[in-house]
Amino acid sequence: MPDTLEIRFPAAGVEAELAVTEATIRATDLRQFPVGGEPLATFDPGFMNTAVCHSSITYIDGDAGVLEYRGYPIAELAEKSTYLEVAYLLLNGELPTAAQLQEWELLITEHRMLPDKLKTVLAGFPYDAHPMTILMASVAAFFSFYPDAQNFEDKSARDLNIARLIAKMPTLAAFAYRKGKAKPYINPDDKYGYCHNFLAMLFKQNERRYEADPRLIRAMEVLFILHADHEQNCSTNAVRSVASSGNDLFTSCSAGIGALHGPLHGGANEAVLRMLREIGTVERVPEFIEGVKAGKARMMGFGHRVYKNYDPRAKIIKKSVEDVFEVTGVNPLLKVAQELEKYGLTDEYFVKRRLYPNVDFYSGLIYEALGFPPEMFTVLFAVPRTSGWAAQYQEFITDPEQKIMRPKQIYTGHRTRAYVPMEERA
Ligand code: CMC
């Protein structure tokens, strides 16, 4: 027997049984209850308790601190996979065979170059433009170079444009970085894998061949795997929402980059570093914590809408911090972060609200140790998140249940008023 929710609404003299499927009721079933002439609806700012789609890409159990991509636990993927293998998994639902992976890596390698004219777009930005702004505008501009992305119903056109975007993101990110440093761009090198090539495009100087330390390449792979997808977060919702009006992959992902940039989402890693610098020393941590408790500041890198337990990604990043510091030397701000975490895990304010370190708490320390300025941190989140956005985009546009996104509102303004001529206005 199917589960039902019995609803009685005496004011309208209506009683009904709503079907409960997959632990949800259909919001449109509430329309049968008229309230003052309006059909009953739900009010849910921030989508606190509203499912907007069926998805088989990423599973999160926030209370238990579980994260899985296509059913594979994140810790195992971070230990055993490469980023491109994980991107393939997100997009196709299964881990690739050796032959499939080789073909996929080759496809991505083939598409790493940026269209030459994009360099004129990049040249138009001021030298100190935020690299996320450059990324967002350039990804939107891709659509003018690859207009076949509009044929998203055609699987081969869709696959090609997904590969183009995943392939070009590191190149774009590296160019944005080097532009800010007034350094010449380094083109991709086919001899390197995805993460090694990214490091080379970022950091190559005058040496004939750039060889990154294998520990740094692995740390990059791990960070990229951890950031690849995170189900219906703010930026994924932006991607799906923009796709819902019939947009191509590039326009939709450009919106995702904009959403990711905010300090409450991907921009938190940049905000964490700025916070750590501002605190500066372990001795100043108690004073900062008191400020947070008094509502004067937020502890950036702490708290999550879904995780009410330690973010499993933060646990893995903590281990990568040690690996990277072995190569780069220890970032002195690590001590400040560890002291903040100690308070966060024991102080009643944080414990009561179930606020734990999230993915952004330690990632900034790694990025800084690698020599990135804080404004690059969110770019380093956006590059790997592209595979998640692409998988979510693909799922959205092939889902017959989906419609143009169009939430309701509760109108609180004036109703039909007489127009006031200018001379009569106070
Ligand atoms: N520092 C201090 N207090 C906090 C924090 C924090 N970082 N996060 C939440 N709270 C408090 C908040 O003030 C509220 O307290 P009260 O009940 O007394 O009003 C309570 O905890 C619930 O917070 P909320 O803002 O209603 O929770 P939310 O689910 O809407 O927000 C969040 C989630 C991630 C935006 C929030 O925790 C936050 O602002 N964290 C800091 C920014 C951050 O690290 N963001 C990265 C998220 S992980 C990466 C990603 O996926 O984007």
Short mmCIF file of C-alpha atoms and ligand atoms in Angstrom, two decimals:
data_model
loop_
_atom_site.label_atom_id
_atom_site.label_comp_id
_atom_site.label_asym_id
_atom_site.label_seq_id
_atom_site.Cartn_x
_atom_site.Cartn_y
_atom_site.Cartn_z
CA MET A 1 0.00 0.00 0.00
CA PRO A 2 1.47 3.42 -0.96
CA ASP A 3 2.24 5.89 1.82
CA THR A 4 -0.14 8.79 2.08
CA LEU A 5 -0.26 12.04 3.98
CA GLU A 6 -3.72 12.92 5.23
CA ILE A 7 -4.48 16.60 5.11
CA ARG A 8 -7.55 18.25 6.55
CA PHE A 9 -8.18 21.88 5.85
CA PRO A 10 -11.38 22.74 7.75
CA ALA A 11 -11.51 26.40 6.66
CA ALA A 12 -12.08 25.30 3.07
CA GLY A 13 -13.93 22.13 4.03
CA VAL A 14 -11.39 20.04 2.12
CA GLU A 15 -9.81 16.76 3.10
CA ALA A 16 -7.42 14.79 0.94
CA GLU A 17 -4.77 12.13 0.93
CA LEU A 18 -1.53 13.12 -0.74
CA ALA A 19 0.66 10.38 -2.16
CA VAL A 20 4.07 10.14 -0.46
CA THR A 21 6.65 8.77 -2.86
CA GLU A 22 10.42 8.77 -2.35
CA ALA A 23 9.85 10.55 1.00
CA THR A 24 8.32 13.55 -0.74
CA ILE A 25 4.92 14.90 -1.61
CA ARG A 26 4.37 16.56 -4.97
CA ALA A 27 4.10 20.29 -4.32
CA THR A 28 1.46 20.65 -7.04
CA ASP A 29 -0.81 18.23 -5.09
CA LEU A 30 -1.26 21.02 -2.53
CA ARG A 31 -3.01 23.15 -5.12
CA GLN A 32 -6.28 21.37 -4.40
CA PHE A 33 -6.53 23.31 -1.11
CA PRO A 34 -7.78 26.81 -1.83
CA VAL A 35 -6.75 29.48 0.67
CA GLY A 36 -8.51 32.80 0.21
CA GLY A 37 -8.97 32.03 -3.47
CA GLU A 38 -5.29 31.05 -3.93
CA PRO A 39 -4.10 27.46 -4.27
CA LEU A 40 -2.00 26.34 -1.30
CA ALA A 41 1.75 26.39 -1.95
CA THR A 42 4.93 25.93 0.08
CA PHE A 43 7.25 28.76 1.14
CA ASP A 44 10.88 27.65 1.04
CA PRO A 45 13.54 30.38 0.69
CA GLY A 46 16.91 28.82 -0.04
CA PHE A 47 15.30 25.46 -0.96
CA MET A 48 15.75 24.24 2.62
CA ASN A 49 13.41 21.30 2.11
CA THR A 50 12.55 21.07 -1.56
CA ALA A 51 13.76 18.44 -4.04
CA VAL A 52 13.90 19.80 -7.59
CA CYS A 53 15.01 16.75 -9.55
CA HIS A 54 15.79 13.07 -9.58
CA SER A 55 19.54 12.57 -9.87
CA SER A 56 21.82 9.55 -9.97
CA ILE A 57 25.14 11.39 -9.95
CA THR A 58 26.13 12.25 -6.37
CA TYR A 59 24.84 10.96 -3.03
CA ILE A 60 25.33 12.84 0.23
CA ASP A 61 24.27 11.81 3.72
CA GLY A 62 25.01 15.00 5.62
CA ASP A 63 24.34 13.56 9.07
CA ALA A 64 26.70 10.66 8.55
CA GLY A 65 29.32 12.65 6.59
CA VAL A 66 29.00 10.43 3.49
CA LEU A 67 29.77 11.52 -0.08
CA GLU A 68 29.64 9.17 -3.07
CA TYR A 69 29.93 9.73 -6.81
CA ARG A 70 27.80 7.23 -8.73
CA GLY A 71 27.90 5.03 -5.61
CA TYR A 72 31.67 5.08 -5.12
CA PRO A 73 32.85 6.50 -1.75
CA ILE A 74 34.83 9.71 -2.16
CA ALA A 75 37.75 8.48 -0.03
CA GLU A 76 38.30 5.50 -2.30
CA LEU A 77 38.15 7.60 -5.45
CA ALA A 78 40.57 10.12 -3.93
CA GLU A 79 42.97 7.33 -3.08
CA LYS A 80 42.78 5.26 -6.27
CA SER A 81 41.54 7.37 -9.18
CA THR A 82 42.67 10.25 -11.33
CA TYR A 83 40.54 13.32 -11.93
CA LEU A 84 39.80 12.42 -15.57
CA GLU A 85 38.70 8.94 -14.51
CA VAL A 86 36.30 10.53 -12.03
CA ALA A 87 35.05 13.01 -14.64
CA TYR A 88 34.31 10.05 -16.92
CA LEU A 89 32.48 8.33 -14.07
CA LEU A 90 30.34 11.39 -13.34
CA LEU A 91 29.42 11.80 -16.99
CA ASN A 92 28.88 8.16 -17.92
CA GLY A 93 27.79 6.49 -14.69
CA GLU A 94 30.53 3.83 -14.74
CA LEU A 95 34.29 3.83 -14.22
CA PRO A 96 36.07 3.59 -17.59
CA THR A 97 37.89 0.49 -18.79
CA ALA A 98 41.56 1.01 -19.66
CA ALA A 99 40.66 1.50 -23.35
CA GLN A 100 37.82 3.92 -22.57
CA LEU A 101 40.06 5.95 -20.29
CA GLN A 102 42.78 6.15 -22.91
CA GLU A 103 40.30 7.36 -25.51
CA TRP A 104 38.82 9.92 -23.09
CA GLU A 105 42.25 11.26 -22.08
CA LEU A 106 43.20 11.57 -25.75
CA LEU A 107 40.00 13.49 -26.51
CA ILE A 108 40.63 15.89 -23.63
CA THR A 109 44.27 16.35 -24.63
CA GLU A 110 43.21 17.19 -28.20
CA HIS A 111 40.92 20.01 -27.05
CA ARG A 112 43.12 21.80 -24.52
CA MET A 113 44.04 24.79 -26.72
CA LEU A 114 41.97 27.97 -26.45
CA PRO A 115 40.59 29.56 -29.60
CA ASP A 116 43.23 32.06 -30.65
CA LYS A 117 40.82 35.00 -30.72
CA LEU A 118 39.95 34.40 -27.07
CA LYS A 119 43.30 36.02 -26.32
CA THR A 120 41.84 39.32 -27.52
CA VAL A 121 38.96 38.84 -25.07
CA LEU A 122 41.50 38.25 -22.29
CA ALA A 123 43.51 41.29 -23.37
CA GLY A 124 40.46 43.50 -22.83
CA PHE A 125 40.37 42.91 -19.07
CA PRO A 126 42.23 45.23 -16.69
CA TYR A 127 45.47 43.70 -15.41
CA ASP A 128 43.99 43.33 -11.90
CA ALA A 129 40.64 41.81 -12.99
CA HIS A 130 39.49 39.04 -10.67
CA PRO A 131 40.33 35.72 -12.38
CA MET A 132 36.80 34.42 -11.63
CA THR A 133 35.39 37.30 -13.67
CA ILE A 134 37.75 36.41 -16.51
CA LEU A 135 36.71 32.76 -16.23
CA MET A 136 32.99 33.51 -16.17
CA ALA A 137 33.13 35.88 -19.17
CA SER A 138 35.44 33.61 -21.19
CA VAL A 139 33.33 30.51 -20.66
CA ALA A 140 30.27 32.50 -21.81
CA ALA A 141 32.35 33.63 -24.82
CA PHE A 142 33.07 29.99 -25.74
CA PHE A 143 29.54 29.79 -27.08
CA SER A 144 30.41 32.28 -29.81
CA PHE A 145 33.35 30.03 -30.83
CA TYR A 146 31.36 26.79 -30.61
CA PRO A 147 27.76 27.63 -31.57
CA ASP A 148 27.05 23.93 -32.18
CA ALA A 149 26.67 23.73 -28.38
CA GLN A 150 23.11 24.87 -29.03
CA ASN A 151 22.45 21.42 -30.56
CA PHE A 152 22.47 19.91 -27.09
CA GLU A 153 19.77 17.40 -27.98
CA ASP A 154 22.27 15.77 -30.33
CA LYS A 155 24.43 13.52 -28.17
CA SER A 156 27.54 13.77 -30.32
CA ALA A 157 27.47 17.60 -30.31
CA ARG A 158 26.81 17.54 -26.57
CA ASP A 159 29.68 15.14 -25.86
CA LEU A 160 32.07 17.18 -27.98
CA ASN A 161 31.26 20.41 -26.17
CA ILE A 162 31.51 18.79 -22.76
CA ALA A 163 34.98 17.52 -23.71
CA ARG A 164 35.93 20.96 -25.02
CA LEU A 165 34.94 22.65 -21.79
CA ILE A 166 36.64 20.15 -19.46
CA ALA A 167 39.76 20.30 -21.64
CA LYS A 168 39.94 24.08 -21.87
CA MET A 169 39.19 25.06 -18.26
CA PRO A 170 42.75 24.52 -16.96
CA THR A 171 44.18 26.45 -19.91
CA LEU A 172 41.77 29.31 -19.29
CA ALA A 173 42.52 29.30 -15.55
CA ALA A 174 46.27 29.28 -16.17
CA PHE A 175 45.98 32.14 -18.69
CA ALA A 176 43.90 34.16 -16.20
CA TYR A 177 46.57 33.57 -13.57
CA ARG A 178 49.48 34.54 -15.81
CA LYS A 179 47.66 37.61 -17.08
CA GLY A 180 47.43 38.86 -13.48
CA LYS A 181 51.17 38.37 -13.13
CA ALA A 182 51.91 39.93 -16.54
CA LYS A 183 53.64 36.71 -17.58
CA PRO A 184 53.50 35.21 -21.09
CA TYR A 185 50.91 32.47 -21.60
CA ILE A 186 52.16 28.87 -21.73
CA ASN A 187 50.30 26.66 -24.17
CA PRO A 188 49.25 23.14 -23.16
CA ASP A 189 51.78 20.37 -23.67
CA ASP A 190 50.44 17.04 -24.98
CA LYS A 191 53.13 15.10 -23.18
CA TYR A 192 51.72 15.90 -19.77
CA GLY A 193 48.62 14.48 -18.07
CA TYR A 194 45.73 16.78 -17.08
CA CYS A 195 47.01 17.96 -13.68
CA HIS A 196 50.72 18.01 -14.59
CA ASN A 197 49.93 20.07 -17.67
CA PHE A 198 47.90 22.49 -15.53
CA LEU A 199 50.83 22.99 -13.14
CA ALA A 200 53.15 23.49 -16.14
CA MET A 201 50.87 26.12 -17.74
CA LEU A 202 50.71 27.92 -14.37
CA PHE A 203 54.29 27.77 -13.18
CA LYS A 204 56.67 27.14 -16.11
CA GLN A 205 59.44 29.74 -16.25
CA ASN A 206 62.50 29.58 -18.50
CA GLU A 207 63.29 25.90 -18.02
CA ARG A 208 63.14 23.74 -21.17
CA ARG A 209 60.88 21.21 -19.55
CA TYR A 210 58.78 21.80 -16.46
CA GLU A 211 58.77 18.80 -14.15
CA ALA A 212 56.38 19.03 -11.21
CA ASP A 213 57.02 17.03 -8.05
CA PRO A 214 54.84 13.88 -8.30
CA ARG A 215 53.50 14.59 -4.79
CA LEU A 216 52.17 17.93 -6.00
CA ILE A 217 50.60 16.36 -9.09
CA ARG A 218 48.89 13.78 -6.87
CA ALA A 219 47.72 16.48 -4.43
CA MET A 220 46.19 18.34 -7.39
CA GLU A 221 44.44 15.16 -8.60
CA VAL A 222 43.02 14.62 -5.11
CA LEU A 223 41.81 18.22 -4.78
CA PHE A 224 40.22 18.02 -8.23
CA ILE A 225 38.47 14.73 -7.39
CA LEU A 226 37.09 16.17 -4.14
CA HIS A 227 35.72 19.25 -5.90
CA ALA A 228 34.28 17.48 -8.96
CA ASP A 229 30.63 17.38 -7.90
CA HIS A 230 28.41 18.03 -4.90
CA GLU A 231 24.81 17.41 -6.00
CA GLN A 232 22.31 20.30 -5.92
CA ASN A 233 24.50 23.08 -4.51
CA CYS A 234 24.12 26.76 -5.35
CA SER A 235 26.24 26.75 -8.54
CA THR A 236 24.80 23.47 -9.85
CA ASN A 237 21.36 24.89 -9.30
CA ALA A 238 22.43 27.98 -11.26
CA VAL A 239 23.67 25.76 -14.11
CA ARG A 240 20.41 23.80 -14.18
CA SER A 241 18.31 26.93 -13.88
CA VAL A 242 20.02 28.67 -16.82
CA ALA A 243 19.90 25.44 -18.85
CA SER A 244 16.16 25.27 -18.15
CA SER A 245 15.38 28.12 -20.52
CA GLY A 246 17.05 26.20 -23.35
CA ASN A 247 20.64 27.39 -23.01
CA ASP A 248 23.85 25.74 -24.17
CA LEU A 249 26.49 24.23 -21.88
CA PHE A 250 28.83 27.25 -21.96
CA THR A 251 26.21 29.85 -21.05
CA SER A 252 24.89 27.57 -18.29
CA CYS A 253 28.33 26.86 -16.81
CA SER A 254 29.23 30.53 -16.97
CA ALA A 255 26.28 31.11 -14.61
CA GLY A 256 27.63 28.31 -12.40
CA ILE A 257 30.98 30.10 -12.19
CA GLY A 258 29.22 33.28 -11.11
CA ALA A 259 27.34 31.43 -8.37
CA LEU A 260 30.49 29.64 -7.23
CA HIS A 261 32.34 32.95 -6.85
CA GLY A 262 30.27 34.04 -3.83
CA PRO A 263 31.94 33.84 -0.38
CA LEU A 264 29.20 31.57 0.99
CA HIS A 265 29.95 28.99 -1.71
CA GLY A 266 33.25 28.42 -3.57
CA GLY A 267 34.56 31.86 -2.66
CA ALA A 268 34.86 30.62 0.93
CA ASN A 269 38.37 29.25 0.33
CA GLU A 270 39.57 32.75 -0.56
CA ALA A 271 37.69 34.15 2.45
CA VAL A 272 39.30 31.54 4.76
CA LEU A 273 42.78 32.60 3.77
CA ARG A 274 41.96 36.27 4.24
CA MET A 275 40.46 35.40 7.65
CA LEU A 276 43.57 33.43 8.69
CA ARG A 277 45.82 36.29 7.61
CA GLU A 278 43.72 38.78 9.52
CA ILE A 279 43.87 36.68 12.69
CA GLY A 280 47.60 36.22 12.05
CA THR A 281 48.66 34.42 15.26
CA VAL A 282 47.39 31.62 17.48
CA GLU A 283 47.16 34.08 20.39
CA ARG A 284 44.50 36.10 18.58
CA VAL A 285 42.22 33.11 17.95
CA PRO A 286 40.15 33.36 21.20
CA GLU A 287 39.34 37.02 20.48
CA PHE A 288 38.24 36.12 16.93
CA ILE A 289 36.05 33.28 18.23
CA GLU A 290 34.36 35.66 20.67
CA GLY A 291 33.64 37.98 17.71
CA VAL A 292 32.06 35.09 15.77
CA LYS A 293 29.89 34.17 18.75
CA ALA A 294 28.81 37.80 19.10
CA GLY A 295 27.71 37.73 15.44
CA LYS A 296 30.48 40.12 14.27
CA ALA A 297 32.00 37.62 11.80
CA ARG A 298 31.53 34.15 10.37
CA MET A 299 34.12 31.46 10.74
CA MET A 300 34.74 30.93 7.05
CA GLY A 301 35.31 27.32 6.01
CA PHE A 302 32.98 26.14 8.77
CA GLY A 303 29.38 25.00 8.49
CA HIS A 304 27.43 23.51 5.63
CA ARG A 305 23.82 23.37 4.52
CA VAL A 306 23.96 19.60 4.19
CA TYR A 307 26.84 18.30 6.34
CA LYS A 308 25.99 18.29 10.02
CA ASN A 309 29.09 16.20 10.59
CA TYR A 310 32.74 16.51 9.50
CA ASP A 311 32.77 17.18 5.73
CA PRO A 312 34.40 14.00 4.33
CA ARG A 313 36.26 16.14 1.80
CA ALA A 314 37.87 18.20 4.59
CA LYS A 315 39.18 15.01 6.20
CA ILE A 316 40.95 14.00 2.97
CA ILE A 317 42.29 17.50 2.33
CA LYS A 318 43.89 17.54 5.79
CA LYS A 319 46.03 14.60 4.69
CA SER A 320 46.94 16.35 1.39
CA VAL A 321 48.04 19.40 3.41
CA GLU A 322 50.75 17.26 5.01
CA ASP A 323 51.86 15.86 1.63
CA VAL A 324 52.09 19.29 0.02
CA PHE A 325 53.90 20.86 2.99
CA GLU A 326 56.53 18.11 2.69
CA VAL A 327 57.41 19.63 -0.68
CA THR A 328 56.74 23.33 -0.13
CA GLY A 329 57.51 23.74 3.58
CA VAL A 330 54.87 24.37 6.22
CA ASN A 331 52.53 27.33 5.81
CA PRO A 332 52.74 29.21 9.13
CA LEU A 333 48.99 29.86 9.01
CA LEU A 334 48.42 26.12 9.53
CA LYS A 335 48.80 26.62 13.30
CA VAL A 336 46.12 29.33 13.28
CA ALA A 337 43.78 27.04 11.30
CA GLN A 338 44.39 24.13 13.69
CA GLU A 339 43.68 26.33 16.70
CA LEU A 340 40.45 27.60 15.10
CA GLU A 341 39.41 24.02 14.37
CA LYS A 342 40.07 23.06 18.00
CA TYR A 343 37.65 25.76 19.15
CA GLY A 344 35.20 24.85 16.40
CA LEU A 345 35.02 21.25 17.50
CA THR A 346 34.70 21.91 21.23
CA ASP A 347 33.07 25.31 21.77
CA GLU A 348 29.37 25.09 22.55
CA TYR A 349 28.42 27.71 19.91
CA PHE A 350 29.73 25.51 17.08
CA VAL A 351 28.86 22.15 18.64
CA LYS A 352 25.23 23.17 19.23
CA ARG A 353 24.83 24.36 15.64
CA ARG A 354 26.69 21.31 14.28
CA LEU A 355 29.25 23.43 12.47
CA TYR A 356 32.28 21.46 11.24
CA PRO A 357 35.17 22.29 8.91
CA ASN A 358 34.09 22.09 5.28
CA VAL A 359 36.07 21.50 2.08
CA ASP A 360 37.27 25.10 1.99
CA PHE A 361 38.82 25.21 5.45
CA TYR A 362 42.17 23.65 4.56
CA SER A 363 42.28 23.87 0.76
CA GLY A 364 43.38 27.53 0.83
CA LEU A 365 46.45 26.63 2.87
CA ILE A 366 47.51 24.21 0.14
CA TYR A 367 46.86 26.70 -2.60
CA GLU A 368 48.87 29.36 -0.78
CA ALA A 369 51.74 26.94 -0.19
CA LEU A 370 51.73 26.24 -3.95
CA GLY A 371 52.18 29.96 -4.54
CA PHE A 372 48.66 30.98 -5.62
CA PRO A 373 47.27 34.38 -4.62
CA PRO A 374 43.88 34.08 -2.79
CA GLU A 375 41.90 35.35 -5.78
CA MET A 376 42.95 32.20 -7.68
CA PHE A 377 41.53 29.81 -5.07
CA THR A 378 37.96 29.74 -6.35
CA VAL A 379 39.27 29.28 -9.88
CA LEU A 380 40.95 26.10 -8.61
CA PHE A 381 37.51 24.99 -7.42
CA ALA A 382 35.78 25.91 -10.70
CA VAL A 383 38.19 23.94 -12.93
CA PRO A 384 37.30 20.50 -11.50
CA ARG A 385 33.67 21.40 -10.75
CA THR A 386 33.22 21.74 -14.52
CA SER A 387 32.87 17.95 -14.88
CA GLY A 388 30.12 17.94 -12.23
CA TRP A 389 28.32 20.85 -13.86
CA ALA A 390 28.56 19.10 -17.24
CA ALA A 391 27.18 15.84 -15.79
CA GLN A 392 24.34 17.73 -14.10
CA TYR A 393 23.64 19.72 -17.28
CA GLN A 394 23.49 16.50 -19.29
CA GLU A 395 21.20 14.88 -16.74
CA PHE A 396 18.94 17.92 -16.71
CA ILE A 397 18.46 18.27 -20.44
CA THR A 398 17.80 14.56 -20.93
CA ASP A 399 15.26 14.44 -18.08
CA PRO A 400 11.68 14.55 -19.43
CA GLU A 401 10.41 15.61 -15.98
CA GLN A 402 12.23 18.92 -16.07
CA LYS A 403 10.72 22.26 -17.00
CA ILE A 404 11.80 25.87 -17.11
CA MET A 405 12.63 26.90 -13.52
CA ARG A 406 10.11 29.36 -12.29
CA PRO A 407 9.54 29.59 -8.51
CA LYS A 408 6.48 31.25 -7.00
CA GLN A 409 6.52 34.32 -4.79
CA ILE A 410 4.37 35.70 -2.03
CA TYR A 411 3.54 39.18 -3.21
CA THR A 412 3.74 41.80 -0.44
CA GLY A 413 3.58 45.02 -2.47
CA HIS A 414 0.76 47.43 -3.35
CA ARG A 415 -2.16 46.41 -5.53
CA THR A 416 -3.69 48.32 -8.46
CA ARG A 417 -3.11 52.00 -7.60
CA ALA A 418 -4.13 55.20 -9.38
CA TYR A 419 -1.16 56.66 -11.30
CA VAL A 420 0.14 59.84 -9.60
CA PRO A 421 1.08 62.66 -12.01
CA MET A 422 4.57 64.16 -11.41
CA GLU A 423 3.27 67.49 -10.05
CA GLU A 424 1.20 65.74 -7.39
CA ARG A 425 4.02 63.56 -6.03
CA ALA A 426 5.33 64.42 -2.58
N1 CMC B 1 30.36 30.78 11.46
C1 CMC B 1 29.56 31.15 12.49
N2 CMC B 1 28.26 30.83 12.58
C2 CMC B 1 27.73 30.11 11.59
C3 CMC B 1 28.51 29.68 10.49
C4 CMC B 1 29.86 30.04 10.45
N3 CMC B 1 30.64 29.67 9.45
N4 CMC B 1 27.73 28.97 9.65
C5 CMC B 1 26.50 28.95 10.20
N5 CMC B 1 26.52 29.64 11.38
C6 CMC B 1 25.39 29.79 12.32
C7 CMC B 1 24.41 30.83 11.79
O1 CMC B 1 24.71 32.11 12.28
C8 CMC B 1 23.12 30.28 12.37
O2 CMC B 1 23.08 30.60 13.74
P1 CMC B 1 21.67 31.00 14.45
O3 CMC B 1 20.85 29.74 14.38
O4 CMC B 1 22.05 31.41 15.82
O5 CMC B 1 21.10 32.11 13.62
C9 CMC B 1 23.27 28.77 12.26
O6 CMC B 1 24.69 28.56 12.32
C10 CMC B 1 22.72 28.20 10.96
O7 CMC B 1 23.34 28.87 9.87
P2 CMC B 1 22.66 29.20 8.48
O8 CMC B 1 23.35 30.37 7.87
O9 CMC B 1 21.19 29.28 8.66
O10 CMC B 1 22.99 27.87 7.67
P3 CMC B 1 22.90 27.67 6.10
O11 CMC B 1 22.69 26.24 5.88
O12 CMC B 1 21.92 28.63 5.49
O13 CMC B 1 24.36 28.12 5.60
C11 CMC B 1 26.62 28.09 4.98
C12 CMC B 1 25.35 27.24 5.24
C13 CMC B 1 27.69 27.20 4.34
C14 CMC B 1 26.29 29.22 3.97
C15 CMC B 1 27.10 28.69 6.31
O14 CMC B 1 27.43 27.65 7.22
C16 CMC B 1 28.28 29.62 6.14
O15 CMC B 1 28.10 30.83 5.86
N6 CMC B 1 29.57 29.12 6.29
C17 CMC B 1 30.72 29.91 6.04
C18 CMC B 1 30.98 29.99 4.54
C19 CMC B 1 31.57 28.71 3.99
O16 CMC B 1 32.51 28.15 4.56
N7 CMC B 1 31.02 28.26 2.84
C20 CMC B 1 31.53 27.08 2.15
C21 CMC B 1 30.54 25.96 2.12
S1 CMC B 1 31.31 24.41 1.61
C22 CMC B 1 31.84 24.67 -0.01
C23 CMC B 1 30.72 24.71 -0.96
O17 CMC B 1 30.12 23.65 -1.24
O18 CMC B 1 30.43 25.79 -1.46
#
